[in-house]
Amino acid sequence: MEAQLETLSRLVGEHLQAKGWRLASAESCTGGWVAEVVTATAGSSAWFDCGFITYSNDAKCALLGVSPMTLARYGAVSEQTTAAMARGTLERSEADLALSISGVAGPTGGSPEKPVGTVCFGWVRTGEAAQTATCHFDGDREAVRRQAVIFALEELLRRYR
């Protein structure tokens, strides 16, 4: 694993262990990359519970409890959906903190409202309201996905100090 991702994973692990928290993830466009990054860190079983790869809308509904109405109204790439994904992940895991990612990594699939590179995120901790964000990343499919993984983990550290 490249040095930046390795360092970020180590920092997330140290932070979560210091808090006594476990993490779970729900990923769409990143296809499990967050889970891969964190589980590449030795000892991550102490602070990472599980990851859901919910690429299709049906999987988001069936595995995470995202409402079909939310998907119909806002779309899979929306803060409303990533908030629901994060809440569903927390409810269906032993984690204390969950993050979620859904986006348009490209090279196709974008629209004028949600162009390629649009990625939405959600984070939620037990007993708290979900937090969300939307970013617009540049580059090819791999670059968009990589930037999404980095942003999700860096924001976790920033938001849950």
mmCIF file of C-alpha atoms in Angstrom:
data_model
loop_
_atom_site.group_PDB
_atom_site.id
_atom_site.type_symbol
_atom_site.label_atom_id
_atom_site.label_comp_id
_atom_site.label_asym_id
_atom_site.label_seq_id
_atom_site.Cartn_x
_atom_site.Cartn_y
_atom_site.Cartn_z
ATOM 1 C CA MET A 1 0.000 0.000 0.000
ATOM 2 C CA GLU A 2 1.272 3.475 -0.744
ATOM 3 C CA ALA A 3 2.744 5.489 2.113
ATOM 4 C CA GLN A 4 0.001 8.145 2.354
ATOM 5 C CA LEU A 5 -2.774 5.562 2.729
ATOM 6 C CA GLU A 6 -0.691 3.474 5.121
ATOM 7 C CA THR A 7 -0.025 6.482 7.349
ATOM 8 C CA LEU A 8 -3.653 7.583 7.257
ATOM 9 C CA SER A 9 -4.852 4.118 8.213
ATOM 10 C CA ARG A 10 -2.395 3.967 11.106
ATOM 11 C CA LEU A 11 -3.547 7.387 12.353
ATOM 12 C CA VAL A 12 -7.216 6.379 12.121
ATOM 13 C CA GLY A 13 -6.457 3.196 14.029
ATOM 14 C CA GLU A 14 -4.551 4.990 16.753
ATOM 15 C CA HIS A 15 -7.337 7.556 17.084
ATOM 16 C CA LEU A 16 -10.098 4.964 17.266
ATOM 17 C CA GLN A 17 -8.183 2.846 19.772
ATOM 18 C CA ALA A 18 -7.557 5.870 21.975
ATOM 19 C CA LYS A 19 -11.298 6.564 21.983
ATOM 20 C CA GLY A 20 -12.222 2.904 22.433
ATOM 21 C CA TRP A 21 -14.290 3.005 19.232
ATOM 22 C CA ARG A 22 -14.767 0.559 16.382
ATOM 23 C CA LEU A 23 -15.359 1.619 12.772
ATOM 24 C CA ALA A 24 -17.608 0.192 10.060
ATOM 25 C CA SER A 25 -17.894 1.346 6.467
ATOM 26 C CA ALA A 26 -20.448 1.367 3.652
ATOM 27 C CA GLU A 27 -19.013 1.915 0.206
ATOM 28 C CA SER A 28 -20.442 2.235 -3.251
ATOM 29 C CA CYS A 29 -18.097 3.864 -5.790
ATOM 30 C CA THR A 30 -14.971 2.974 -3.794
ATOM 31 C CA GLY A 31 -15.872 -0.719 -3.849
ATOM 32 C CA GLY A 32 -14.381 -1.571 -0.466
ATOM 33 C CA TRP A 33 -11.210 0.486 -0.797
ATOM 34 C CA VAL A 34 -11.679 2.050 2.666
ATOM 35 C CA ALA A 35 -12.030 -1.414 4.193
ATOM 36 C CA GLU A 36 -8.972 -2.617 2.271
ATOM 37 C CA VAL A 37 -6.895 0.338 3.465
ATOM 38 C CA VAL A 38 -7.794 -0.034 7.125
ATOM 39 C CA THR A 39 -7.500 -3.822 7.234
ATOM 40 C CA ALA A 40 -4.038 -3.636 5.669
ATOM 41 C CA THR A 41 -2.925 -2.180 9.007
ATOM 42 C CA ALA A 42 -1.770 -4.833 11.463
ATOM 43 C CA GLY A 43 -3.989 -4.896 14.529
ATOM 44 C CA SER A 44 -6.985 -3.340 12.768
ATOM 45 C CA SER A 45 -9.265 -6.049 14.155
ATOM 46 C CA ALA A 46 -9.137 -4.095 17.410
ATOM 47 C CA TRP A 47 -10.799 -1.064 15.799
ATOM 48 C CA PHE A 48 -12.471 -2.110 12.524
ATOM 49 C CA ASP A 49 -15.689 -4.127 12.655
ATOM 50 C CA CYS A 50 -16.937 -4.599 9.089
ATOM 51 C CA GLY A 51 -17.525 -3.122 5.679
ATOM 52 C CA PHE A 52 -20.506 -3.216 3.353
ATOM 53 C CA ILE A 53 -20.064 -2.848 -0.391
ATOM 54 C CA THR A 54 -23.463 -1.669 -1.588
ATOM 55 C CA TYR A 55 -22.904 -0.796 -5.208
ATOM 56 C CA SER A 56 -26.495 -1.186 -6.399
ATOM 57 C CA ASN A 57 -29.499 0.679 -5.086
ATOM 58 C CA ASP A 58 -31.112 -2.662 -4.238
ATOM 59 C CA ALA A 59 -28.125 -3.523 -2.030
ATOM 60 C CA LYS A 60 -28.313 -0.134 -0.313
ATOM 61 C CA CYS A 61 -31.958 -0.870 0.555
ATOM 62 C CA ALA A 62 -31.599 -4.560 1.445
ATOM 63 C CA LEU A 63 -28.340 -4.443 3.392
ATOM 64 C CA LEU A 64 -28.385 -0.950 4.906
ATOM 65 C CA GLY A 65 -32.083 -0.087 5.096
ATOM 66 C CA VAL A 66 -31.863 2.933 2.796
ATOM 67 C CA SER A 67 -35.398 3.915 1.861
ATOM 68 C CA PRO A 68 -36.350 3.485 -1.796
ATOM 69 C CA MET A 69 -38.059 6.877 -1.431
ATOM 70 C CA THR A 70 -34.755 8.497 -0.476
ATOM 71 C CA LEU A 71 -33.106 6.991 -3.530
ATOM 72 C CA ALA A 72 -35.982 7.992 -5.804
ATOM 73 C CA ARG A 73 -36.094 11.554 -4.501
ATOM 74 C CA TYR A 74 -32.397 12.356 -4.082
ATOM 75 C CA GLY A 75 -30.512 9.634 -5.969
ATOM 76 C CA ALA A 76 -27.754 7.290 -4.868
ATOM 77 C CA VAL A 77 -25.204 10.095 -5.045
ATOM 78 C CA SER A 78 -26.623 12.428 -2.420
ATOM 79 C CA GLU A 79 -25.953 13.437 1.140
ATOM 80 C CA GLN A 80 -29.388 12.114 2.105
ATOM 81 C CA THR A 81 -28.426 8.680 0.827
ATOM 82 C CA THR A 82 -24.971 8.650 2.415
ATOM 83 C CA ALA A 83 -26.477 9.724 5.747
ATOM 84 C CA ALA A 84 -28.911 6.802 5.514
ATOM 85 C CA MET A 85 -26.087 4.453 4.495
ATOM 86 C CA ALA A 86 -23.998 5.505 7.498
ATOM 87 C CA ARG A 87 -26.937 5.132 9.907
ATOM 88 C CA GLY A 88 -27.778 1.719 8.455
ATOM 89 C CA THR A 89 -24.171 0.608 8.791
ATOM 90 C CA LEU A 90 -24.063 1.637 12.423
ATOM 91 C CA GLU A 91 -27.352 -0.185 13.128
ATOM 92 C CA ARG A 92 -26.161 -3.371 11.412
ATOM 93 C CA SER A 93 -22.720 -3.599 12.984
ATOM 94 C CA GLU A 94 -20.944 -3.627 16.313
ATOM 95 C CA ALA A 95 -19.264 -0.319 15.463
ATOM 96 C CA ASP A 96 -19.395 2.965 17.331
ATOM 97 C CA LEU A 97 -18.664 5.038 14.232
ATOM 98 C CA ALA A 98 -19.604 4.499 10.589
ATOM 99 C CA LEU A 99 -18.685 6.166 7.344
ATOM 100 C CA SER A 100 -20.263 5.912 3.909
ATOM 101 C CA ILE A 101 -19.323 6.849 0.358
ATOM 102 C CA SER A 102 -21.372 7.066 -2.846
ATOM 103 C CA GLY A 103 -20.305 8.834 -6.004
ATOM 104 C CA VAL A 104 -19.754 9.052 -9.731
ATOM 105 C CA ALA A 105 -16.216 7.828 -10.355
ATOM 106 C CA GLY A 106 -16.530 7.837 -14.158
ATOM 107 C CA PRO A 107 -15.636 7.843 -16.878
ATOM 108 C CA THR A 108 -19.390 7.650 -17.579
ATOM 109 C CA GLY A 109 -22.475 8.052 -15.428
ATOM 110 C CA GLY A 110 -22.274 11.762 -14.727
ATOM 111 C CA SER A 111 -25.017 14.306 -15.312
ATOM 112 C CA PRO A 112 -25.118 18.110 -15.374
ATOM 113 C CA GLU A 113 -26.306 18.072 -11.735
ATOM 114 C CA LYS A 114 -23.827 15.384 -10.634
ATOM 115 C CA PRO A 115 -20.842 15.330 -12.968
ATOM 116 C CA VAL A 116 -18.136 12.680 -12.919
ATOM 117 C CA GLY A 117 -16.052 13.249 -9.801
ATOM 118 C CA THR A 118 -19.039 14.045 -7.546
ATOM 119 C CA VAL A 119 -18.794 12.018 -4.344
ATOM 120 C CA CYS A 120 -21.012 12.210 -1.267
ATOM 121 C CA PHE A 121 -20.000 11.100 2.208
ATOM 122 C CA GLY A 122 -21.649 10.318 5.526
ATOM 123 C CA TRP A 123 -20.294 9.768 9.025
ATOM 124 C CA VAL A 124 -22.246 8.932 12.160
ATOM 125 C CA ARG A 125 -21.345 8.038 15.710
ATOM 126 C CA THR A 126 -23.593 6.195 18.131
ATOM 127 C CA GLY A 127 -26.103 8.604 19.693
ATOM 128 C CA GLU A 128 -25.282 11.470 17.320
ATOM 129 C CA ALA A 129 -26.756 12.882 14.129
ATOM 130 C CA ALA A 130 -25.168 11.952 10.830
ATOM 131 C CA GLN A 131 -22.740 14.400 9.251
ATOM 132 C CA THR A 132 -22.398 14.662 5.482
ATOM 133 C CA ALA A 133 -20.329 16.302 2.769
ATOM 134 C CA THR A 134 -20.087 16.441 -1.015
ATOM 135 C CA CYS A 135 -16.847 16.811 -2.963
ATOM 136 C CA HIS A 136 -15.950 17.182 -6.605
ATOM 137 C CA PHE A 137 -12.707 15.402 -7.449
ATOM 138 C CA ASP A 138 -10.679 15.616 -10.655
ATOM 139 C CA GLY A 139 -8.949 12.842 -12.512
ATOM 140 C CA ASP A 140 -9.701 9.422 -13.885
ATOM 141 C CA ARG A 141 -11.761 6.732 -12.149
ATOM 142 C CA GLU A 142 -8.915 5.540 -9.943
ATOM 143 C CA ALA A 143 -7.957 9.088 -8.954
ATOM 144 C CA VAL A 144 -11.543 9.950 -7.969
ATOM 145 C CA ARG A 145 -11.877 6.788 -5.897
ATOM 146 C CA ARG A 146 -8.491 7.287 -4.209
ATOM 147 C CA GLN A 147 -9.298 10.895 -3.321
ATOM 148 C CA ALA A 148 -12.640 9.745 -1.897
ATOM 149 C CA VAL A 149 -10.950 7.203 0.390
ATOM 150 C CA ILE A 150 -8.468 9.788 1.629
ATOM 151 C CA PHE A 151 -11.156 12.418 2.200
ATOM 152 C CA ALA A 152 -13.415 9.981 4.090
ATOM 153 C CA LEU A 153 -10.650 8.970 6.492
ATOM 154 C CA GLU A 154 -9.160 12.445 6.933
ATOM 155 C CA GLU A 155 -12.605 13.858 7.693
ATOM 156 C CA LEU A 156 -13.255 11.082 10.191
ATOM 157 C CA LEU A 157 -10.168 12.231 12.068
ATOM 158 C CA ARG A 158 -11.158 15.885 11.811
ATOM 159 C CA ARG A 159 -14.827 15.466 12.750
ATOM 160 C CA TYR A 160 -14.389 13.041 15.652
ATOM 161 C CA ARG A 161 -11.412 14.452 17.577
#
